Amino acid sequence: MFPFAKTIASIGKAGLVSLMLACAGLALIIVIAAFMGINAFTAWLVNFDAAWLNWLIQGTVGIAAGVGGWFMLPALTVLIGGVFQETAIDKVERIYYPEKVRQEGPRLWPDLFHDIKFTAWAVFLNMLVLPFYLLGGIGLFVSIALNTYLLGREFFESAAGYHIGKPQALRMESTNKAAVYGGGFIITLIALVPLVNLFIPIIAVVWMIHVFHSLPQNGAGQSLPADQSSHTD
């Protein structure tokens, strides 16, 4: 139910290093672009006569954006992971579950609009949680609980839906909550570790595909049309 060893071993055995580096590069680009955008907007908005006051405000906003971005990164993992999701699943299954490899080849970012919609919703919910950080450690626990639910459900539905479609994936999730949300908890914790969190989108996909194949009656190996195997809103 908790495939720690398989997930770590898959990185080397399934040849996922290049995907993980690409994933980390994309994550850095998004984070740096967001940081620069916030700083540029602040510089344009704040224009006091006292240069030191401008510097102080911009510096404070920059630090706040950096800290906030660290806590927001879990919400971005689905968007980043979606680019490489099917390629990672295909590579892992060819090594560990060759009899379950889907006939259709992997697609690049098959659920683009769904991933954008989910990410916007996840970022919004995480922003609502930010005031809880003013109450001390409770903010961290609320954030972890929220992202455990969001990431556990989304990554499992993506892994299961790759084979059996979203409706059946939802039914599997409802009867395997410990595996789904236990995985979401692990994914969320890893997403809070600096540097390691750059690779979490691939790690999360690999973790959940192993979870999916460990469950009875997963239905893997059935070839579904692309519109059924992808997410539906």
PDB file of C-alpha atoms in Angstrom:
ATOM      1  CA  MET A   1       0.000   0.000   0.000  1.00  0.00           C
ATOM      2  CA  PHE A   2       2.971   2.319   0.639  1.00  0.00           C
ATOM      3  CA  PRO A   3       5.501   1.563  -2.136  1.00  0.00           C
ATOM      4  CA  PHE A   4       8.535   3.417  -0.784  1.00  0.00           C
ATOM      5  CA  ALA A   5      11.122   0.970  -2.127  1.00  0.00           C
ATOM      6  CA  LYS A   6       9.458   0.518  -5.519  1.00  0.00           C
ATOM      7  CA  THR A   7       9.107   4.252  -6.041  1.00  0.00           C
ATOM      8  CA  ILE A   8      12.769   4.935  -5.287  1.00  0.00           C
ATOM      9  CA  ALA A   9      13.962   1.952  -7.336  1.00  0.00           C
ATOM     10  CA  SER A  10      11.802   3.015 -10.283  1.00  0.00           C
ATOM     11  CA  ILE A  11      13.849   6.172 -10.773  1.00  0.00           C
ATOM     12  CA  GLY A  12      16.842   4.163 -11.930  1.00  0.00           C
ATOM     13  CA  LYS A  13      15.202   1.024 -13.302  1.00  0.00           C
ATOM     14  CA  ALA A  14      12.657   2.862 -15.440  1.00  0.00           C
ATOM     15  CA  GLY A  15      15.110   5.525 -16.597  1.00  0.00           C
ATOM     16  CA  LEU A  16      13.265   8.459 -15.055  1.00  0.00           C
ATOM     17  CA  VAL A  17      16.269  10.678 -14.285  1.00  0.00           C
ATOM     18  CA  SER A  18      15.938  12.735 -17.472  1.00  0.00           C
ATOM     19  CA  LEU A  19      12.216  13.227 -16.845  1.00  0.00           C
ATOM     20  CA  MET A  20      12.898  14.307 -13.274  1.00  0.00           C
ATOM     21  CA  LEU A  21      15.502  16.833 -14.413  1.00  0.00           C
ATOM     22  CA  ALA A  22      13.093  18.212 -17.004  1.00  0.00           C
ATOM     23  CA  CYS A  23      10.418  18.393 -14.319  1.00  0.00           C
ATOM     24  CA  ALA A  24      12.763  20.238 -11.951  1.00  0.00           C
ATOM     25  CA  GLY A  25      13.724  22.662 -14.716  1.00  0.00           C
ATOM     26  CA  LEU A  26      10.079  23.429 -15.469  1.00  0.00           C
ATOM     27  CA  ALA A  27       9.336  23.912 -11.771  1.00  0.00           C
ATOM     28  CA  LEU A  28      12.246  26.350 -11.436  1.00  0.00           C
ATOM     29  CA  ILE A  29      11.107  28.307 -14.481  1.00  0.00           C
ATOM     30  CA  ILE A  30       7.590  28.650 -13.060  1.00  0.00           C
ATOM     31  CA  VAL A  31       8.811  29.649  -9.586  1.00  0.00           C
ATOM     32  CA  ILE A  32      11.396  32.152 -10.891  1.00  0.00           C
ATOM     33  CA  ALA A  33       8.917  33.665 -13.362  1.00  0.00           C
ATOM     34  CA  ALA A  34       6.312  34.069 -10.622  1.00  0.00           C
ATOM     35  CA  PHE A  35       8.885  35.601  -8.236  1.00  0.00           C
ATOM     36  CA  MET A  36      10.137  38.063 -10.870  1.00  0.00           C
ATOM     37  CA  GLY A  37       6.590  38.940 -11.870  1.00  0.00           C
ATOM     38  CA  ILE A  38       5.592  39.731  -8.288  1.00  0.00           C
ATOM     39  CA  ASN A  39       8.732  41.829  -7.760  1.00  0.00           C
ATOM     40  CA  ALA A  40       8.195  43.729 -11.016  1.00  0.00           C
ATOM     41  CA  PHE A  41       4.570  44.423 -10.128  1.00  0.00           C
ATOM     42  CA  THR A  42       5.570  45.601  -6.649  1.00  0.00           C
ATOM     43  CA  ALA A  43       8.269  47.898  -8.082  1.00  0.00           C
ATOM     44  CA  TRP A  44       5.711  49.399 -10.470  1.00  0.00           C
ATOM     45  CA  LEU A  45       3.093  49.798  -7.743  1.00  0.00           C
ATOM     46  CA  VAL A  46       5.383  51.162  -5.010  1.00  0.00           C
ATOM     47  CA  ASN A  47       7.101  54.437  -5.866  1.00  0.00           C
ATOM     48  CA  PHE A  48       7.824  56.478  -2.757  1.00  0.00           C
ATOM     49  CA  ASP A  49      10.266  59.374  -2.693  1.00  0.00           C
ATOM     50  CA  ALA A  50      12.361  57.606  -0.070  1.00  0.00           C
ATOM     51  CA  ALA A  51      14.433  54.963  -1.856  1.00  0.00           C
ATOM     52  CA  TRP A  52      14.982  53.030   1.359  1.00  0.00           C
ATOM     53  CA  LEU A  53      11.221  52.672   1.844  1.00  0.00           C
ATOM     54  CA  ASN A  54      10.802  51.314  -1.692  1.00  0.00           C
ATOM     55  CA  TRP A  55      13.626  48.857  -1.062  1.00  0.00           C
ATOM     56  CA  LEU A  56      12.133  47.794   2.284  1.00  0.00           C
ATOM     57  CA  ILE A  57       8.669  47.174   0.855  1.00  0.00           C
ATOM     58  CA  GLN A  58       9.989  45.354  -2.215  1.00  0.00           C
ATOM     59  CA  GLY A  59      12.285  43.235  -0.058  1.00  0.00           C
ATOM     60  CA  THR A  60       9.479  42.346   2.339  1.00  0.00           C
ATOM     61  CA  VAL A  61       7.164  41.412  -0.527  1.00  0.00           C
ATOM     62  CA  GLY A  62       9.957  39.372  -2.128  1.00  0.00           C
ATOM     63  CA  ILE A  63      10.579  37.404   1.063  1.00  0.00           C
ATOM     64  CA  ALA A  64       6.848  36.889   1.592  1.00  0.00           C
ATOM     65  CA  ALA A  65       6.494  35.702  -2.007  1.00  0.00           C
ATOM     66  CA  GLY A  66       9.369  33.273  -1.546  1.00  0.00           C
ATOM     67  CA  VAL A  67       7.966  31.821   1.668  1.00  0.00           C
ATOM     68  CA  GLY A  68       4.443  31.736   0.271  1.00  0.00           C
ATOM     69  CA  GLY A  69       5.697  30.103  -2.919  1.00  0.00           C
ATOM     70  CA  TRP A  70       7.339  27.340  -0.891  1.00  0.00           C
ATOM     71  CA  PHE A  71       4.019  26.508   0.743  1.00  0.00           C
ATOM     72  CA  MET A  72       2.202  26.880  -2.590  1.00  0.00           C
ATOM     73  CA  LEU A  73       4.492  24.484  -4.459  1.00  0.00           C
ATOM     74  CA  PRO A  74       2.396  21.401  -3.594  1.00  0.00           C
ATOM     75  CA  ALA A  75      -0.512  23.019  -5.427  1.00  0.00           C
ATOM     76  CA  LEU A  76       1.612  23.300  -8.585  1.00  0.00           C
ATOM     77  CA  THR A  77       2.749  19.681  -8.673  1.00  0.00           C
ATOM     78  CA  VAL A  78      -0.234  18.462 -10.702  1.00  0.00           C
ATOM     79  CA  LEU A  79       0.268  21.144 -13.356  1.00  0.00           C
ATOM     80  CA  ILE A  80       3.968  20.324 -13.688  1.00  0.00           C
ATOM     81  CA  GLY A  81       3.528  16.567 -13.415  1.00  0.00           C
ATOM     82  CA  GLY A  82       0.787  16.565 -16.029  1.00  0.00           C
ATOM     83  CA  VAL A  83       3.328  17.328 -18.740  1.00  0.00           C
ATOM     84  CA  PHE A  84       5.263  14.113 -18.124  1.00  0.00           C
ATOM     85  CA  GLN A  85       2.573  11.991 -16.473  1.00  0.00           C
ATOM     86  CA  GLU A  86       1.834   9.440 -19.200  1.00  0.00           C
ATOM     87  CA  THR A  87       5.483   9.107 -20.221  1.00  0.00           C
ATOM     88  CA  ALA A  88       6.459   8.335 -16.615  1.00  0.00           C
ATOM     89  CA  ILE A  89       3.637   5.798 -16.245  1.00  0.00           C
ATOM     90  CA  ASP A  90       4.567   4.084 -19.512  1.00  0.00           C
ATOM     91  CA  LYS A  91       8.239   3.807 -18.527  1.00  0.00           C
ATOM     92  CA  VAL A  92       7.422   2.360 -15.099  1.00  0.00           C
ATOM     93  CA  GLU A  93       4.898  -0.128 -16.425  1.00  0.00           C
ATOM     94  CA  ARG A  94       7.259  -1.453 -19.087  1.00  0.00           C
ATOM     95  CA  ILE A  95       9.645  -2.466 -16.292  1.00  0.00           C
ATOM     96  CA  TYR A  96       7.293  -3.510 -13.477  1.00  0.00           C
ATOM     97  CA  TYR A  97       3.988  -4.359 -15.167  1.00  0.00           C
ATOM     98  CA  PRO A  98       4.764  -5.231 -18.813  1.00  0.00           C
ATOM     99  CA  GLU A  99       1.541  -7.193 -19.186  1.00  0.00           C
ATOM    100  CA  LYS A 100      -0.451  -4.082 -18.227  1.00  0.00           C
ATOM    101  CA  VAL A 101       1.138  -1.623 -20.688  1.00  0.00           C
ATOM    102  CA  ARG A 102      -1.589   0.260 -22.516  1.00  0.00           C
ATOM    103  CA  GLN A 103      -1.803  -0.166 -26.284  1.00  0.00           C
ATOM    104  CA  GLU A 104      -2.007   3.574 -26.910  1.00  0.00           C
ATOM    105  CA  GLY A 105       1.323   5.345 -26.574  1.00  0.00           C
ATOM    106  CA  PRO A 106       1.882   8.066 -23.954  1.00  0.00           C
ATOM    107  CA  ARG A 107       0.660  11.549 -24.776  1.00  0.00           C
ATOM    108  CA  LEU A 108       2.226  14.881 -23.824  1.00  0.00           C
ATOM    109  CA  TRP A 109       0.099  16.776 -21.306  1.00  0.00           C
ATOM    110  CA  PRO A 110      -3.173  14.941 -22.085  1.00  0.00           C
ATOM    111  CA  ASP A 111      -5.227  16.790 -19.447  1.00  0.00           C
ATOM    112  CA  LEU A 112      -3.959  20.337 -19.948  1.00  0.00           C
ATOM    113  CA  PHE A 113      -7.192  22.213 -19.276  1.00  0.00           C
ATOM    114  CA  HIS A 114      -8.142  19.989 -16.365  1.00  0.00           C
ATOM    115  CA  ASP A 115      -4.684  20.456 -14.811  1.00  0.00           C
ATOM    116  CA  ILE A 116      -4.881  24.245 -15.184  1.00  0.00           C
ATOM    117  CA  LYS A 117      -8.354  24.269 -13.630  1.00  0.00           C
ATOM    118  CA  PHE A 118      -7.274  22.031 -10.747  1.00  0.00           C
ATOM    119  CA  THR A 119      -4.126  24.096 -10.108  1.00  0.00           C
ATOM    120  CA  ALA A 120      -6.078  27.362  -9.998  1.00  0.00           C
ATOM    121  CA  TRP A 121      -8.513  25.811  -7.510  1.00  0.00           C
ATOM    122  CA  ALA A 122      -5.695  24.324  -5.404  1.00  0.00           C
ATOM    123  CA  VAL A 123      -3.797  27.637  -5.308  1.00  0.00           C
ATOM    124  CA  PHE A 124      -6.994  29.442  -4.286  1.00  0.00           C
ATOM    125  CA  LEU A 125      -7.626  26.984  -1.442  1.00  0.00           C
ATOM    126  CA  ASN A 126      -4.009  27.230  -0.295  1.00  0.00           C
ATOM    127  CA  MET A 127      -4.296  31.023  -0.250  1.00  0.00           C
ATOM    128  CA  LEU A 128      -7.334  30.713   2.010  1.00  0.00           C
ATOM    129  CA  VAL A 129      -5.190  28.662   4.389  1.00  0.00           C
ATOM    130  CA  LEU A 130      -2.409  31.278   4.647  1.00  0.00           C
ATOM    131  CA  PRO A 131      -4.071  33.274   7.499  1.00  0.00           C
ATOM    132  CA  PHE A 132      -3.883  30.151   9.665  1.00  0.00           C
ATOM    133  CA  TYR A 133      -0.091  30.589   9.727  1.00  0.00           C
ATOM    134  CA  LEU A 134      -0.665  33.655  11.902  1.00  0.00           C
ATOM    135  CA  LEU A 135      -1.983  31.269  14.558  1.00  0.00           C
ATOM    136  CA  GLY A 136       1.328  29.463  14.874  1.00  0.00           C
ATOM    137  CA  GLY A 137       1.902  25.860  13.862  1.00  0.00           C
ATOM    138  CA  ILE A 138      -1.769  25.242  13.102  1.00  0.00           C
ATOM    139  CA  GLY A 139      -1.288  26.719   9.627  1.00  0.00           C
ATOM    140  CA  LEU A 140       1.194  24.035   8.635  1.00  0.00           C
ATOM    141  CA  PHE A 141      -1.130  21.257   9.800  1.00  0.00           C
ATOM    142  CA  VAL A 142      -4.111  22.748   7.958  1.00  0.00           C
ATOM    143  CA  SER A 143      -2.014  23.097   4.799  1.00  0.00           C
ATOM    144  CA  ILE A 144      -0.771  19.507   5.031  1.00  0.00           C
ATOM    145  CA  ALA A 145      -4.317  18.212   5.572  1.00  0.00           C
ATOM    146  CA  LEU A 146      -5.633  20.187   2.610  1.00  0.00           C
ATOM    147  CA  ASN A 147      -2.895  19.094   0.219  1.00  0.00           C
ATOM    148  CA  THR A 148      -3.056  15.498   1.432  1.00  0.00           C
ATOM    149  CA  TYR A 149      -6.634  15.425   0.192  1.00  0.00           C
ATOM    150  CA  LEU A 150      -6.014  17.377  -3.023  1.00  0.00           C
ATOM    151  CA  LEU A 151      -2.835  15.615  -4.137  1.00  0.00           C
ATOM    152  CA  GLY A 152      -3.832  12.147  -2.991  1.00  0.00           C
ATOM    153  CA  ARG A 153      -7.086  12.263  -4.894  1.00  0.00           C
ATOM    154  CA  GLU A 154      -5.740  13.958  -8.022  1.00  0.00           C
ATOM    155  CA  PHE A 155      -2.625  11.842  -8.508  1.00  0.00           C
ATOM    156  CA  PHE A 156      -4.514   8.621  -7.841  1.00  0.00           C
ATOM    157  CA  GLU A 157      -7.264   9.548 -10.286  1.00  0.00           C
ATOM    158  CA  SER A 158      -4.612  10.368 -12.883  1.00  0.00           C
ATOM    159  CA  ALA A 159      -2.809   7.049 -12.406  1.00  0.00           C
ATOM    160  CA  ALA A 160      -5.966   4.947 -12.268  1.00  0.00           C
ATOM    161  CA  GLY A 161      -7.724   6.965 -14.944  1.00  0.00           C
ATOM    162  CA  TYR A 162      -4.860   6.276 -17.335  1.00  0.00           C
ATOM    163  CA  HIS A 163      -6.161   2.707 -17.543  1.00  0.00           C
ATOM    164  CA  ILE A 164      -9.778   2.598 -16.426  1.00  0.00           C
ATOM    165  CA  GLY A 165     -11.137   6.113 -16.917  1.00  0.00           C
ATOM    166  CA  LYS A 166     -12.044   8.707 -14.317  1.00  0.00           C
ATOM    167  CA  PRO A 167     -15.503   7.387 -13.270  1.00  0.00           C
ATOM    168  CA  GLN A 168     -14.104   3.992 -12.261  1.00  0.00           C
ATOM    169  CA  ALA A 169     -11.026   5.662 -10.756  1.00  0.00           C
ATOM    170  CA  LEU A 170     -13.345   7.670  -8.496  1.00  0.00           C
ATOM    171  CA  ARG A 171     -15.053   4.473  -7.374  1.00  0.00           C
ATOM    172  CA  MET A 172     -11.695   2.864  -6.623  1.00  0.00           C
ATOM    173  CA  GLU A 173     -10.663   5.916  -4.633  1.00  0.00           C
ATOM    174  CA  SER A 174     -13.805   5.753  -2.503  1.00  0.00           C
ATOM    175  CA  THR A 175     -13.038   2.166  -1.470  1.00  0.00           C
ATOM    176  CA  ASN A 176      -9.275   2.623  -0.976  1.00  0.00           C
ATOM    177  CA  LYS A 177      -9.049   5.855   0.993  1.00  0.00           C
ATOM    178  CA  ALA A 178      -6.165   4.725   3.211  1.00  0.00           C
ATOM    179  CA  ALA A 179      -3.948   4.001   0.210  1.00  0.00           C
ATOM    180  CA  VAL A 180      -5.003   7.134  -1.683  1.00  0.00           C
ATOM    181  CA  TYR A 181      -4.764   9.670   1.128  1.00  0.00           C
ATOM    182  CA  GLY A 182      -1.833   7.941   2.797  1.00  0.00           C
ATOM    183  CA  GLY A 183      -0.026   8.484  -0.488  1.00  0.00           C
ATOM    184  CA  GLY A 184      -1.256  12.061  -0.592  1.00  0.00           C
ATOM    185  CA  PHE A 185       0.196  12.635   2.880  1.00  0.00           C
ATOM    186  CA  ILE A 186       3.628  11.314   1.858  1.00  0.00           C
ATOM    187  CA  ILE A 187       3.569  13.353  -1.367  1.00  0.00           C
ATOM    188  CA  THR A 188       2.650  16.509   0.555  1.00  0.00           C
ATOM    189  CA  LEU A 189       5.466  16.047   3.078  1.00  0.00           C
ATOM    190  CA  ILE A 190       8.041  15.478   0.330  1.00  0.00           C
ATOM    191  CA  ALA A 191       6.731  18.561  -1.484  1.00  0.00           C
ATOM    192  CA  LEU A 192       7.779  20.667   1.527  1.00  0.00           C
ATOM    193  CA  VAL A 193      11.431  19.541   1.400  1.00  0.00           C
ATOM    194  CA  PRO A 194      13.576  22.126  -0.442  1.00  0.00           C
ATOM    195  CA  LEU A 195      15.222  20.908  -3.677  1.00  0.00           C
ATOM    196  CA  VAL A 196      13.639  17.460  -3.344  1.00  0.00           C
ATOM    197  CA  ASN A 197      10.259  19.082  -3.993  1.00  0.00           C
ATOM    198  CA  LEU A 198      11.392  19.990  -7.513  1.00  0.00           C
ATOM    199  CA  PHE A 199      11.140  16.295  -8.386  1.00  0.00           C
ATOM    200  CA  ILE A 200       7.898  15.547  -6.554  1.00  0.00           C
ATOM    201  CA  PRO A 201       5.606  15.620  -9.632  1.00  0.00           C
ATOM    202  CA  ILE A 202       7.352  12.550 -11.093  1.00  0.00           C
ATOM    203  CA  ILE A 203       7.723  10.881  -7.689  1.00  0.00           C
ATOM    204  CA  ALA A 204       3.992  11.352  -7.072  1.00  0.00           C
ATOM    205  CA  VAL A 205       3.021   9.840 -10.429  1.00  0.00           C
ATOM    206  CA  VAL A 206       5.297   6.832  -9.880  1.00  0.00           C
ATOM    207  CA  TRP A 207       4.056   6.324  -6.317  1.00  0.00           C
ATOM    208  CA  MET A 208       0.411   6.307  -7.358  1.00  0.00           C
ATOM    209  CA  ILE A 209       0.855   3.995 -10.344  1.00  0.00           C
ATOM    210  CA  HIS A 210       2.433   1.459  -7.972  1.00  0.00           C
ATOM    211  CA  VAL A 211      -0.465   1.977  -5.545  1.00  0.00           C
ATOM    212  CA  PHE A 212      -2.962   1.470  -8.361  1.00  0.00           C
ATOM    213  CA  HIS A 213      -1.386  -1.796  -9.496  1.00  0.00           C
ATOM    214  CA  SER A 214      -1.253  -3.064  -5.906  1.00  0.00           C
ATOM    215  CA  LEU A 215      -5.023  -2.805  -5.520  1.00  0.00           C
ATOM    216  CA  PRO A 216      -7.259  -5.772  -6.401  1.00  0.00           C
ATOM    217  CA  GLN A 217      -9.463  -5.574  -9.486  1.00  0.00           C
ATOM    218  CA  ASN A 218      -7.704  -2.510 -10.841  1.00  0.00           C
ATOM    219  CA  GLY A 219      -8.727  -3.310 -14.394  1.00  0.00           C
ATOM    220  CA  ALA A 220      -5.316  -2.335 -15.777  1.00  0.00           C
ATOM    221  CA  GLY A 221      -4.459  -3.575 -19.207  1.00  0.00           C
ATOM    222  CA  GLN A 222      -7.827  -2.657 -20.663  1.00  0.00           C
ATOM    223  CA  SER A 223      -7.427  -0.397 -23.658  1.00  0.00           C
ATOM    224  CA  LEU A 224      -9.740   2.594 -23.493  1.00  0.00           C
ATOM    225  CA  PRO A 225     -10.360   5.371 -25.990  1.00  0.00           C
ATOM    226  CA  ALA A 226      -8.363   8.495 -25.260  1.00  0.00           C
ATOM    227  CA  ASP A 227     -11.452  10.503 -24.300  1.00  0.00           C
ATOM    228  CA  GLN A 228     -12.396   7.887 -21.676  1.00  0.00           C
ATOM    229  CA  SER A 229      -8.954   7.360 -20.220  1.00  0.00           C
ATOM    230  CA  SER A 230      -8.320  11.065 -19.697  1.00  0.00           C
ATOM    231  CA  HIS A 231      -9.899  13.354 -17.098  1.00  0.00           C
ATOM    232  CA  THR A 232     -13.369  14.651 -17.591  1.00  0.00           C
ATOM    233  CA  ASP A 233     -14.686  17.718 -15.844  1.00  0.00           C
TER     234      ASP A 233
END
